[in-house]
Amino acid sequence: MITYIAPTEKETIQWAANLVPHLKPGTIITMTGGLGAGKTTFVKGIALGLHIQEPITSPTYSIVCEYEGDMPLYHMDLYRLSSSEEFAYMGLEDILYGQGLCFIEWGERAEGILPPDCPSLDIQVNRDGSRNITLKGIEF
């Protein structure tokens, strides 16, 4: 487990970008944190590390955003799904086991479909506006 305290949004993005060389194609990471905690900001850093040029947006309403860079990046928000069956019905399983990186918010909505040992990322906002970013399941 690694915990990093990111004082600013810029440092959150840079820390995430620096994480990219340690991630292998096919990596799936579930993400938790409150509204506005910085999950999409973190994914912006991953995109930076993958040399993705297009703007990164929250997938809250689209459910999945796909980006092309050094390897594909998938950012999912499963909040609007009611069950893992709905996840499977939408064909999202195909994305999970490809050659890209997959970051999933509300991953519990795909319980039984995601590998049980998925790495996880949790972002908590501190009173001073900094973020505690805790990453479990990734070896450095």
mmCIF file of N, CA, C and O in Angstrom, residues 26-121:
data_model
loop_
_atom_site.group_PDB
_atom_site.id
_atom_site.type_symbol
_atom_site.label_atom_id
_atom_site.label_comp_id
_atom_site.label_asym_id
_atom_site.label_seq_id
_atom_site.Cartn_x
_atom_site.Cartn_y
_atom_site.Cartn_z
ATOM 1 N N GLY A 26 -3.782 -4.111 -19.411
ATOM 2 C CA GLY A 26 -4.760 -4.997 -18.785
ATOM 3 C C GLY A 26 -5.001 -4.697 -17.319
ATOM 4 O O GLY A 26 -5.834 -5.340 -16.682
ATOM 5 N N THR A 27 -4.303 -3.706 -16.770
ATOM 6 C CA THR A 27 -4.499 -3.344 -15.362
ATOM 7 C C THR A 27 -5.870 -2.702 -15.171
ATOM 8 O O THR A 27 -6.270 -1.821 -15.927
ATOM 9 N N ILE A 28 -6.569 -3.175 -14.156
ATOM 10 C CA ILE A 28 -7.870 -2.633 -13.771
ATOM 11 C C ILE A 28 -7.723 -2.084 -12.352
ATOM 12 O O ILE A 28 -7.288 -2.804 -11.459
ATOM 13 N N ILE A 29 -8.076 -0.826 -12.155
ATOM 14 C CA ILE A 29 -7.988 -0.202 -10.831
ATOM 15 C C ILE A 29 -9.349 0.381 -10.476
ATOM 16 O O ILE A 29 -9.904 1.184 -11.231
ATOM 17 N N THR A 30 -9.894 -0.042 -9.333
ATOM 18 C CA THR A 30 -11.140 0.557 -8.857
ATOM 19 C C THR A 30 -10.795 1.820 -8.071
ATOM 20 O O THR A 30 -9.734 1.908 -7.452
ATOM 21 N N MET A 31 -11.685 2.797 -8.139
ATOM 22 C CA MET A 31 -11.432 4.084 -7.506
ATOM 23 C C MET A 31 -12.583 4.457 -6.581
ATOM 24 O O MET A 31 -13.746 4.324 -6.949
ATOM 25 N N THR A 32 -12.235 4.941 -5.385
ATOM 26 C CA THR A 32 -13.233 5.446 -4.453
ATOM 27 C C THR A 32 -12.822 6.834 -3.987
ATOM 28 O O THR A 32 -11.649 7.205 -4.045
ATOM 29 N N GLY A 33 -13.794 7.560 -3.521
ATOM 30 C CA GLY A 33 -13.583 8.915 -3.030
ATOM 31 C C GLY A 33 -14.865 9.695 -3.245
ATOM 32 O O GLY A 33 -15.628 9.397 -4.170
ATOM 33 N N GLY A 34 -15.096 10.662 -2.426
ATOM 34 C CA GLY A 34 -16.319 11.453 -2.521
ATOM 35 C C GLY A 34 -16.394 12.290 -3.778
ATOM 36 O O GLY A 34 -15.423 12.406 -4.540
ATOM 37 N N LEU A 35 -17.555 12.888 -3.980
ATOM 38 C CA LEU A 35 -17.761 13.794 -5.099
ATOM 39 C C LEU A 35 -16.747 14.929 -5.020
ATOM 40 O O LEU A 35 -16.584 15.553 -3.968
ATOM 41 N N GLY A 36 -16.017 15.154 -6.087
ATOM 42 C CA GLY A 36 -15.020 16.218 -6.118
ATOM 43 C C GLY A 36 -13.705 15.864 -5.452
ATOM 44 O O GLY A 36 -12.851 16.731 -5.261
ATOM 45 N N ALA A 37 -13.518 14.596 -5.108
ATOM 46 C CA ALA A 37 -12.278 14.187 -4.434
ATOM 47 C C ALA A 37 -11.061 14.258 -5.354
ATOM 48 O O ALA A 37 -9.949 14.443 -4.889
ATOM 49 N N GLY A 38 -11.282 14.090 -6.655
ATOM 50 C CA GLY A 38 -10.158 14.165 -7.579
ATOM 51 C C GLY A 38 -9.933 12.908 -8.407
ATOM 52 O O GLY A 38 -8.853 12.713 -8.957
ATOM 53 N N LYS A 39 -10.951 12.074 -8.524
ATOM 54 C CA LYS A 39 -10.791 10.838 -9.296
ATOM 55 C C LYS A 39 -10.537 11.140 -10.773
ATOM 56 O O LYS A 39 -9.629 10.580 -11.376
ATOM 57 N N THR A 40 -11.314 12.035 -11.348
ATOM 58 C CA THR A 40 -11.093 12.401 -12.751
ATOM 59 C C THR A 40 -9.779 13.148 -12.903
ATOM 60 O O THR A 40 -9.057 12.949 -13.888
ATOM 61 N N THR A 41 -9.418 13.948 -11.940
ATOM 62 C CA THR A 41 -8.119 14.632 -11.972
ATOM 63 C C THR A 41 -6.993 13.612 -11.995
ATOM 64 O O THR A 41 -6.019 13.753 -12.744
ATOM 65 N N PHE A 42 -7.119 12.560 -11.194
ATOM 66 C CA PHE A 42 -6.122 11.498 -11.182
ATOM 67 C C PHE A 42 -6.022 10.850 -12.564
ATOM 68 O O PHE A 42 -4.929 10.622 -13.078
ATOM 69 N N VAL A 43 -7.168 10.584 -13.178
ATOM 70 C CA VAL A 43 -7.165 9.974 -14.516
ATOM 71 C C VAL A 43 -6.534 10.926 -15.534
ATOM 72 O O VAL A 43 -5.865 10.481 -16.475
ATOM 73 N N LYS A 44 -6.673 12.225 -15.342
ATOM 74 C CA LYS A 44 -5.991 13.194 -16.216
ATOM 75 C C LYS A 44 -4.482 12.994 -16.149
ATOM 76 O O LYS A 44 -3.784 13.115 -17.160
ATOM 77 N N GLY A 45 -3.976 12.685 -14.968
ATOM 78 C CA GLY A 45 -2.546 12.420 -14.825
ATOM 79 C C GLY A 45 -2.129 11.140 -15.530
ATOM 80 O O GLY A 45 -1.071 11.084 -16.161
ATOM 81 N N ILE A 46 -2.960 10.109 -15.427
ATOM 82 C CA ILE A 46 -2.671 8.865 -16.143
ATOM 83 C C ILE A 46 -2.625 9.153 -17.639
ATOM 84 O O ILE A 46 -1.720 8.697 -18.354
ATOM 85 N N ALA A 47 -3.589 9.936 -18.120
ATOM 86 C CA ALA A 47 -3.627 10.306 -19.536
ATOM 87 C C ALA A 47 -2.370 11.068 -19.940
ATOM 88 O O ALA A 47 -1.806 10.832 -21.022
ATOM 89 N N LEU A 48 -1.905 11.951 -19.087
ATOM 90 C CA LEU A 48 -0.668 12.688 -19.361
ATOM 91 C C LEU A 48 0.497 11.715 -19.525
ATOM 92 O O LEU A 48 1.288 11.823 -20.465
ATOM 93 N N GLY A 49 0.581 10.743 -18.633
ATOM 94 C CA GLY A 49 1.647 9.754 -18.700
ATOM 95 C C GLY A 49 1.561 8.854 -19.918
ATOM 96 O O GLY A 49 2.567 8.284 -20.357
ATOM 97 N N LEU A 50 0.358 8.724 -20.480
ATOM 98 C CA LEU A 50 0.155 7.912 -21.692
ATOM 99 C C LEU A 50 0.222 8.752 -22.971
ATOM 100 O O LEU A 50 -0.037 8.255 -24.059
ATOM 101 N N HIS A 51 0.538 10.041 -22.830
ATOM 102 C CA HIS A 51 0.645 10.978 -23.953
ATOM 103 C C HIS A 51 -0.674 11.114 -24.714
ATOM 104 O O HIS A 51 -0.684 11.210 -25.944
ATOM 105 N N ILE A 52 -1.774 11.145 -23.981
ATOM 106 C CA ILE A 52 -3.095 11.351 -24.576
ATOM 107 C C ILE A 52 -3.315 12.848 -24.707
ATOM 108 O O ILE A 52 -3.118 13.599 -23.744
ATOM 109 N N GLN A 53 -3.708 13.280 -25.893
ATOM 110 C CA GLN A 53 -3.837 14.708 -26.173
ATOM 111 C C GLN A 53 -5.235 15.271 -25.934
ATOM 112 O O GLN A 53 -5.383 16.452 -25.678
ATOM 113 N N GLU A 54 -6.263 14.424 -26.025
ATOM 114 C CA GLU A 54 -7.628 14.944 -25.922
ATOM 115 C C GLU A 54 -8.007 15.251 -24.468
ATOM 116 O O GLU A 54 -7.426 14.688 -23.539
ATOM 117 N N PRO A 55 -8.976 16.137 -24.269
ATOM 118 C CA PRO A 55 -9.405 16.478 -22.904
ATOM 119 C C PRO A 55 -10.028 15.268 -22.203
ATOM 120 O O PRO A 55 -10.748 14.486 -22.811
ATOM 121 N N ILE A 56 -9.756 15.132 -20.925
ATOM 122 C CA ILE A 56 -10.298 14.054 -20.104
ATOM 123 C C ILE A 56 -11.511 14.598 -19.361
ATOM 124 O O ILE A 56 -11.424 15.631 -18.698
ATOM 125 N N THR A 57 -12.629 13.882 -19.494
ATOM 126 C CA THR A 57 -13.857 14.318 -18.842
ATOM 127 C C THR A 57 -14.407 13.204 -17.963
ATOM 128 O O THR A 57 -14.058 12.039 -18.127
ATOM 129 N N SER A 58 -15.282 13.563 -17.059
ATOM 130 C CA SER A 58 -15.911 12.585 -16.169
ATOM 131 C C SER A 58 -16.891 11.727 -16.956
ATOM 132 O O SER A 58 -17.677 12.241 -17.743
ATOM 133 N N PRO A 59 -16.881 10.415 -16.731
ATOM 134 C CA PRO A 59 -17.806 9.527 -17.443
ATOM 135 C C PRO A 59 -19.146 9.327 -16.722
ATOM 136 O O PRO A 59 -19.844 8.356 -16.994
ATOM 137 N N THR A 60 -19.519 10.244 -15.843
ATOM 138 C CA THR A 60 -20.727 10.069 -15.045
ATOM 139 C C THR A 60 -21.955 9.778 -15.902
ATOM 140 O O THR A 60 -22.742 8.903 -15.579
ATOM 141 N N TYR A 61 -22.118 10.477 -16.995
ATOM 142 C CA TYR A 61 -23.313 10.284 -17.815
ATOM 143 C C TYR A 61 -23.080 9.370 -19.007
ATOM 144 O O TYR A 61 -24.010 8.757 -19.509
ATOM 145 N N SER A 62 -21.840 9.250 -19.455
ATOM 146 C CA SER A 62 -21.551 8.378 -20.596
ATOM 147 C C SER A 62 -21.182 6.966 -20.145
ATOM 148 O O SER A 62 -21.093 6.058 -20.953
ATOM 149 N N ILE A 63 -20.944 6.759 -18.889
ATOM 150 C CA ILE A 63 -20.542 5.512 -18.231
ATOM 151 C C ILE A 63 -19.094 5.150 -18.533
ATOM 152 O O ILE A 63 -18.359 4.767 -17.649
ATOM 153 N N VAL A 64 -18.654 5.270 -19.776
ATOM 154 C CA VAL A 64 -17.260 4.970 -20.082
ATOM 155 C C VAL A 64 -16.715 5.988 -21.077
ATOM 156 O O VAL A 64 -17.391 6.355 -22.036
ATOM 157 N N CYS A 65 -15.511 6.467 -20.794
ATOM 158 C CA CYS A 65 -14.778 7.325 -21.721
ATOM 159 C C CYS A 65 -13.541 6.539 -22.154
ATOM 160 O O CYS A 65 -12.844 5.965 -21.311
ATOM 161 N N GLU A 66 -13.289 6.529 -23.441
ATOM 162 C CA GLU A 66 -12.158 5.790 -23.999
ATOM 163 C C GLU A 66 -11.206 6.775 -24.669
ATOM 164 O O GLU A 66 -11.634 7.661 -25.399
ATOM 165 N N TYR A 67 -9.916 6.589 -24.398
ATOM 166 C CA TYR A 67 -8.897 7.483 -24.931
ATOM 167 C C TYR A 67 -7.769 6.659 -25.533
ATOM 168 O O TYR A 67 -7.421 5.603 -25.018
ATOM 169 N N GLU A 68 -7.174 7.165 -26.614
ATOM 170 C CA GLU A 68 -6.052 6.485 -27.256
ATOM 171 C C GLU A 68 -4.763 7.247 -26.992
ATOM 172 O O GLU A 68 -4.694 8.453 -27.182
ATOM 173 N N GLY A 69 -3.757 6.521 -26.537
ATOM 174 C CA GLY A 69 -2.435 7.080 -26.302
ATOM 175 C C GLY A 69 -1.414 5.985 -26.492
ATOM 176 O O GLY A 69 -1.576 5.126 -27.364
ATOM 177 N N ASP A 70 -0.370 5.975 -25.668
ATOM 178 C CA ASP A 70 0.628 4.910 -25.742
ATOM 179 C C ASP A 70 -0.027 3.544 -25.566
ATOM 180 O O ASP A 70 0.462 2.547 -26.071
ATOM 181 N N MET A 71 -1.100 3.493 -24.819
ATOM 182 C CA MET A 71 -1.994 2.334 -24.751
ATOM 183 C C MET A 71 -3.379 2.894 -24.452
ATOM 184 O O MET A 71 -3.506 4.028 -24.000
ATOM 185 N N PRO A 72 -4.434 2.131 -24.734
ATOM 186 C CA PRO A 72 -5.778 2.644 -24.475
ATOM 187 C C PRO A 72 -6.011 2.912 -22.986
ATOM 188 O O PRO A 72 -5.473 2.214 -22.125
ATOM 189 N N LEU A 73 -6.810 3.923 -22.714
ATOM 190 C CA LEU A 73 -7.210 4.272 -21.359
ATOM 191 C C LEU A 73 -8.734 4.289 -21.321
ATOM 192 O O LEU A 73 -9.384 4.919 -22.164
ATOM 193 N N TYR A 74 -9.292 3.570 -20.352
ATOM 194 C CA TYR A 74 -10.735 3.524 -20.151
ATOM 195 C C TYR A 74 -11.034 4.054 -18.752
ATOM 196 O O TYR A 74 -10.447 3.601 -17.781
ATOM 197 N N HIS A 75 -11.946 5.008 -18.679
ATOM 198 C CA HIS A 75 -12.370 5.569 -17.395
ATOM 199 C C HIS A 75 -13.867 5.327 -17.300
ATOM 200 O O HIS A 75 -14.637 5.838 -18.115
ATOM 201 N N MET A 76 -14.264 4.514 -16.339
ATOM 202 C CA MET A 76 -15.671 4.159 -16.171
ATOM 203 C C MET A 76 -16.224 4.721 -14.869
ATOM 204 O O MET A 76 -15.523 4.779 -13.870
ATOM 205 N N ASP A 77 -17.499 5.092 -14.915
ATOM 206 C CA ASP A 77 -18.234 5.479 -13.719
ATOM 207 C C ASP A 77 -19.511 4.645 -13.727
ATOM 208 O O ASP A 77 -20.402 4.863 -14.548
ATOM 209 N N LEU A 78 -19.583 3.676 -12.832
ATOM 210 C CA LEU A 78 -20.691 2.729 -12.823
ATOM 211 C C LEU A 78 -21.830 3.148 -11.904
ATOM 212 O O LEU A 78 -22.749 2.367 -11.655
ATOM 213 N N TYR A 79 -21.807 4.381 -11.424
ATOM 214 C CA TYR A 79 -22.819 4.857 -10.483
ATOM 215 C C TYR A 79 -24.245 4.635 -10.988
ATOM 216 O O TYR A 79 -25.126 4.256 -10.237
ATOM 217 N N ARG A 80 -24.467 4.865 -12.260
ATOM 218 C CA ARG A 80 -25.817 4.777 -12.814
ATOM 219 C C ARG A 80 -26.259 3.351 -13.113
ATOM 220 O O ARG A 80 -27.401 3.124 -13.500
ATOM 221 N N LEU A 81 -25.369 2.373 -12.945
ATOM 222 C CA LEU A 81 -25.751 0.974 -13.153
ATOM 223 C C LEU A 81 -26.334 0.411 -11.865
ATOM 224 O O LEU A 81 -25.916 0.772 -10.775
ATOM 225 N N SER A 82 -27.258 -0.507 -12.008
ATOM 226 C CA SER A 82 -27.899 -1.063 -10.823
ATOM 227 C C SER A 82 -27.310 -2.407 -10.410
ATOM 228 O O SER A 82 -27.530 -2.842 -9.284
ATOM 229 N N SER A 83 -26.562 -3.066 -11.313
ATOM 230 C CA SER A 83 -26.071 -4.398 -10.970
ATOM 231 C C SER A 83 -24.941 -4.821 -11.899
ATOM 232 O O SER A 83 -24.707 -4.208 -12.944
ATOM 233 N N SER A 84 -24.276 -5.892 -11.519
ATOM 234 C CA SER A 84 -23.227 -6.449 -12.367
ATOM 235 C C SER A 84 -23.830 -7.043 -13.637
ATOM 236 O O SER A 84 -23.184 -7.059 -14.687
ATOM 237 N N GLU A 85 -25.086 -7.484 -13.585
ATOM 238 C CA GLU A 85 -25.755 -8.006 -14.773
ATOM 239 C C GLU A 85 -25.899 -6.901 -15.821
ATOM 240 O O GLU A 85 -25.735 -7.135 -17.015
ATOM 241 N N GLU A 86 -26.229 -5.706 -15.372
ATOM 242 C CA GLU A 86 -26.346 -4.572 -16.294
ATOM 243 C C GLU A 86 -24.988 -4.251 -16.916
ATOM 244 O O GLU A 86 -24.898 -3.945 -18.103
ATOM 245 N N PHE A 87 -23.943 -4.347 -16.125
ATOM 246 C CA PHE A 87 -22.574 -4.138 -16.616
ATOM 247 C C PHE A 87 -22.276 -5.137 -17.736
ATOM 248 O O PHE A 87 -21.805 -4.773 -18.803
ATOM 249 N N ALA A 88 -22.574 -6.401 -17.498
ATOM 250 C CA ALA A 88 -22.322 -7.454 -18.488
ATOM 251 C C ALA A 88 -23.190 -7.247 -19.729
ATOM 252 O O ALA A 88 -22.710 -7.401 -20.860
ATOM 253 N N TYR A 89 -24.445 -6.874 -19.532
ATOM 254 C CA TYR A 89 -25.373 -6.663 -20.642
ATOM 255 C C TYR A 89 -24.873 -5.568 -21.585
ATOM 256 O O TYR A 89 -25.049 -5.648 -22.796
ATOM 257 N N MET A 90 -24.242 -4.548 -21.033
ATOM 258 C CA MET A 90 -23.737 -3.440 -21.836
ATOM 259 C C MET A 90 -22.468 -3.807 -22.602
ATOM 260 O O MET A 90 -21.978 -3.022 -23.395
ATOM 261 N N GLY A 91 -21.910 -4.979 -22.346
ATOM 262 C CA GLY A 91 -20.719 -5.406 -23.062
ATOM 263 C C GLY A 91 -19.435 -4.784 -22.537
ATOM 264 O O GLY A 91 -18.402 -4.816 -23.200
ATOM 265 N N LEU A 92 -19.490 -4.224 -21.344
ATOM 266 C CA LEU A 92 -18.318 -3.549 -20.799
ATOM 267 C C LEU A 92 -17.220 -4.521 -20.386
ATOM 268 O O LEU A 92 -16.061 -4.135 -20.254
ATOM 269 N N GLU A 93 -17.570 -5.778 -20.212
ATOM 270 C CA GLU A 93 -16.578 -6.793 -19.848
ATOM 271 C C GLU A 93 -15.447 -6.888 -20.870
ATOM 272 O O GLU A 93 -14.301 -7.149 -20.519
ATOM 273 N N ASP A 94 -15.779 -6.670 -22.135
ATOM 274 C CA ASP A 94 -14.783 -6.765 -23.204
ATOM 275 C C ASP A 94 -13.640 -5.769 -22.997
ATOM 276 O O ASP A 94 -12.497 -6.039 -23.347
ATOM 277 N N ILE A 95 -13.956 -4.620 -22.440
ATOM 278 C CA ILE A 95 -12.941 -3.585 -22.202
ATOM 279 C C ILE A 95 -11.967 -4.023 -21.109
ATOM 280 O O ILE A 95 -10.780 -3.734 -21.170
ATOM 281 N N LEU A 96 -12.459 -4.740 -20.126
ATOM 282 C CA LEU A 96 -11.662 -5.084 -18.954
ATOM 283 C C LEU A 96 -10.424 -5.905 -19.276
ATOM 284 O O LEU A 96 -9.390 -5.745 -18.639
ATOM 285 N N TYR A 97 -10.534 -6.777 -20.214
ATOM 286 C CA TYR A 97 -9.444 -7.729 -20.433
ATOM 287 C C TYR A 97 -8.698 -7.461 -21.732
ATOM 288 O O TYR A 97 -8.141 -8.357 -22.335
ATOM 289 N N GLY A 98 -8.652 -6.189 -22.119
ATOM 290 C CA GLY A 98 -7.922 -5.786 -23.306
ATOM 291 C C GLY A 98 -6.495 -5.387 -22.971
ATOM 292 O O GLY A 98 -5.939 -5.780 -21.944
ATOM 293 N N GLN A 99 -5.919 -4.579 -23.820
ATOM 294 C CA GLN A 99 -4.531 -4.167 -23.665
ATOM 295 C C GLN A 99 -4.391 -2.751 -23.125
ATOM 296 O O GLN A 99 -3.336 -2.146 -23.247
ATOM 297 N N GLY A 100 -5.452 -2.254 -22.519
ATOM 298 C CA GLY A 100 -5.399 -0.900 -21.992
ATOM 299 C C GLY A 100 -5.376 -0.867 -20.481
ATOM 300 O O GLY A 100 -5.257 -1.895 -19.809
ATOM 301 N N LEU A 101 -5.488 0.347 -19.951
ATOM 302 C CA LEU A 101 -5.621 0.570 -18.518
ATOM 303 C C LEU A 101 -7.064 0.961 -18.263
ATOM 304 O O LEU A 101 -7.645 1.749 -19.007
ATOM 305 N N CYS A 102 -7.629 0.431 -17.206
ATOM 306 C CA CYS A 102 -9.029 0.669 -16.905
ATOM 307 C C CYS A 102 -9.161 1.190 -15.470
ATOM 308 O O CYS A 102 -8.733 0.521 -14.529
ATOM 309 N N PHE A 103 -9.731 2.372 -15.316
ATOM 310 C CA PHE A 103 -9.985 2.980 -14.011
ATOM 311 C C PHE A 103 -11.494 3.046 -13.821
ATOM 312 O O PHE A 103 -12.202 3.616 -14.648
ATOM 313 N N ILE A 104 -11.982 2.441 -12.730
ATOM 314 C CA ILE A 104 -13.418 2.271 -12.542
ATOM 315 C C ILE A 104 -13.882 2.884 -11.217
ATOM 316 O O ILE A 104 -13.436 2.483 -10.150
ATOM 317 N N GLU A 105 -14.799 3.846 -11.336
ATOM 318 C CA GLU A 105 -15.476 4.384 -10.159
ATOM 319 C C GLU A 105 -16.720 3.542 -9.902
ATOM 320 O O GLU A 105 -17.358 3.081 -10.836
ATOM 321 N N TRP A 106 -17.062 3.341 -8.650
ATOM 322 C CA TRP A 106 -18.213 2.529 -8.248
ATOM 323 C C TRP A 106 -18.048 1.092 -8.751
ATOM 324 O O TRP A 106 -18.975 0.476 -9.261
ATOM 325 N N GLY A 107 -16.864 0.547 -8.595
ATOM 326 C CA GLY A 107 -16.548 -0.801 -9.059
ATOM 327 C C GLY A 107 -17.390 -1.889 -8.427
ATOM 328 O O GLY A 107 -17.560 -2.960 -9.016
ATOM 329 N N GLU A 108 -17.961 -1.623 -7.250
ATOM 330 C CA GLU A 108 -18.799 -2.638 -6.609
ATOM 331 C C GLU A 108 -20.037 -2.952 -7.449
ATOM 332 O O GLU A 108 -20.659 -3.996 -7.280
ATOM 333 N N ARG A 109 -20.368 -2.088 -8.405
ATOM 334 C CA ARG A 109 -21.512 -2.345 -9.278
ATOM 335 C C ARG A 109 -21.185 -3.400 -10.335
ATOM 336 O O ARG A 109 -22.052 -3.804 -11.102
ATOM 337 N N ALA A 110 -19.938 -3.842 -10.383
ATOM 338 C CA ALA A 110 -19.523 -4.913 -11.294
ATOM 339 C C ALA A 110 -18.983 -6.095 -10.496
ATOM 340 O O ALA A 110 -18.163 -6.870 -10.973
ATOM 341 N N GLU A 111 -19.464 -6.212 -9.260
ATOM 342 C CA GLU A 111 -19.028 -7.296 -8.379
ATOM 343 C C GLU A 111 -19.274 -8.655 -9.042
ATOM 344 O O GLU A 111 -20.313 -8.886 -9.650
ATOM 345 N N GLY A 112 -18.286 -9.513 -8.944
ATOM 346 C CA GLY A 112 -18.372 -10.826 -9.553
ATOM 347 C C GLY A 112 -17.848 -10.855 -10.974
ATOM 348 O O GLY A 112 -17.596 -11.916 -11.525
ATOM 349 N N ILE A 113 -17.689 -9.684 -11.567
ATOM 350 C CA ILE A 113 -17.134 -9.595 -12.920
ATOM 351 C C ILE A 113 -15.683 -9.136 -12.863
ATOM 352 O O ILE A 113 -14.834 -9.670 -13.564
ATOM 353 N N LEU A 114 -15.410 -8.171 -11.996
ATOM 354 C CA LEU A 114 -14.030 -7.695 -11.838
ATOM 355 C C LEU A 114 -13.220 -8.760 -11.110
ATOM 356 O O LEU A 114 -13.747 -9.467 -10.255
ATOM 357 N N PRO A 115 -11.929 -8.859 -11.430
ATOM 358 C CA PRO A 115 -11.093 -9.803 -10.685
ATOM 359 C C PRO A 115 -11.119 -9.460 -9.192
ATOM 360 O O PRO A 115 -11.131 -8.282 -8.827
ATOM 361 N N PRO A 116 -11.124 -10.456 -8.319
ATOM 362 C CA PRO A 116 -11.225 -10.180 -6.884
ATOM 363 C C PRO A 116 -10.004 -9.455 -6.311
ATOM 364 O O PRO A 116 -10.103 -8.830 -5.270
ATOM 365 N N ASP A 117 -8.898 -9.505 -6.997
ATOM 366 C CA ASP A 117 -7.669 -8.885 -6.493
ATOM 367 C C ASP A 117 -7.320 -7.588 -7.232
ATOM 368 O O ASP A 117 -6.162 -7.217 -7.334
ATOM 369 N N CYS A 118 -8.333 -6.893 -7.737
ATOM 370 C CA CYS A 118 -8.094 -5.625 -8.444
ATOM 371 C C CYS A 118 -7.365 -4.639 -7.539
ATOM 372 O O CYS A 118 -7.740 -4.474 -6.376
ATOM 373 N N PRO A 119 -6.373 -3.956 -8.078
ATOM 374 C CA PRO A 119 -5.798 -2.844 -7.327
ATOM 375 C C PRO A 119 -6.879 -1.787 -7.071
ATOM 376 O O PRO A 119 -7.856 -1.693 -7.828
ATOM 377 N N SER A 120 -6.703 -1.030 -6.016
ATOM 378 C CA SER A 120 -7.681 0.008 -5.687
ATOM 379 C C SER A 120 -6.989 1.317 -5.356
ATOM 380 O O SER A 120 -5.854 1.345 -4.888
ATOM 381 N N LEU A 121 -7.719 2.392 -5.615
ATOM 382 C CA LEU A 121 -7.235 3.741 -5.367
ATOM 383 C C LEU A 121 -8.320 4.459 -4.580
ATOM 384 O O LEU A 121 -9.494 4.406 -4.953
#
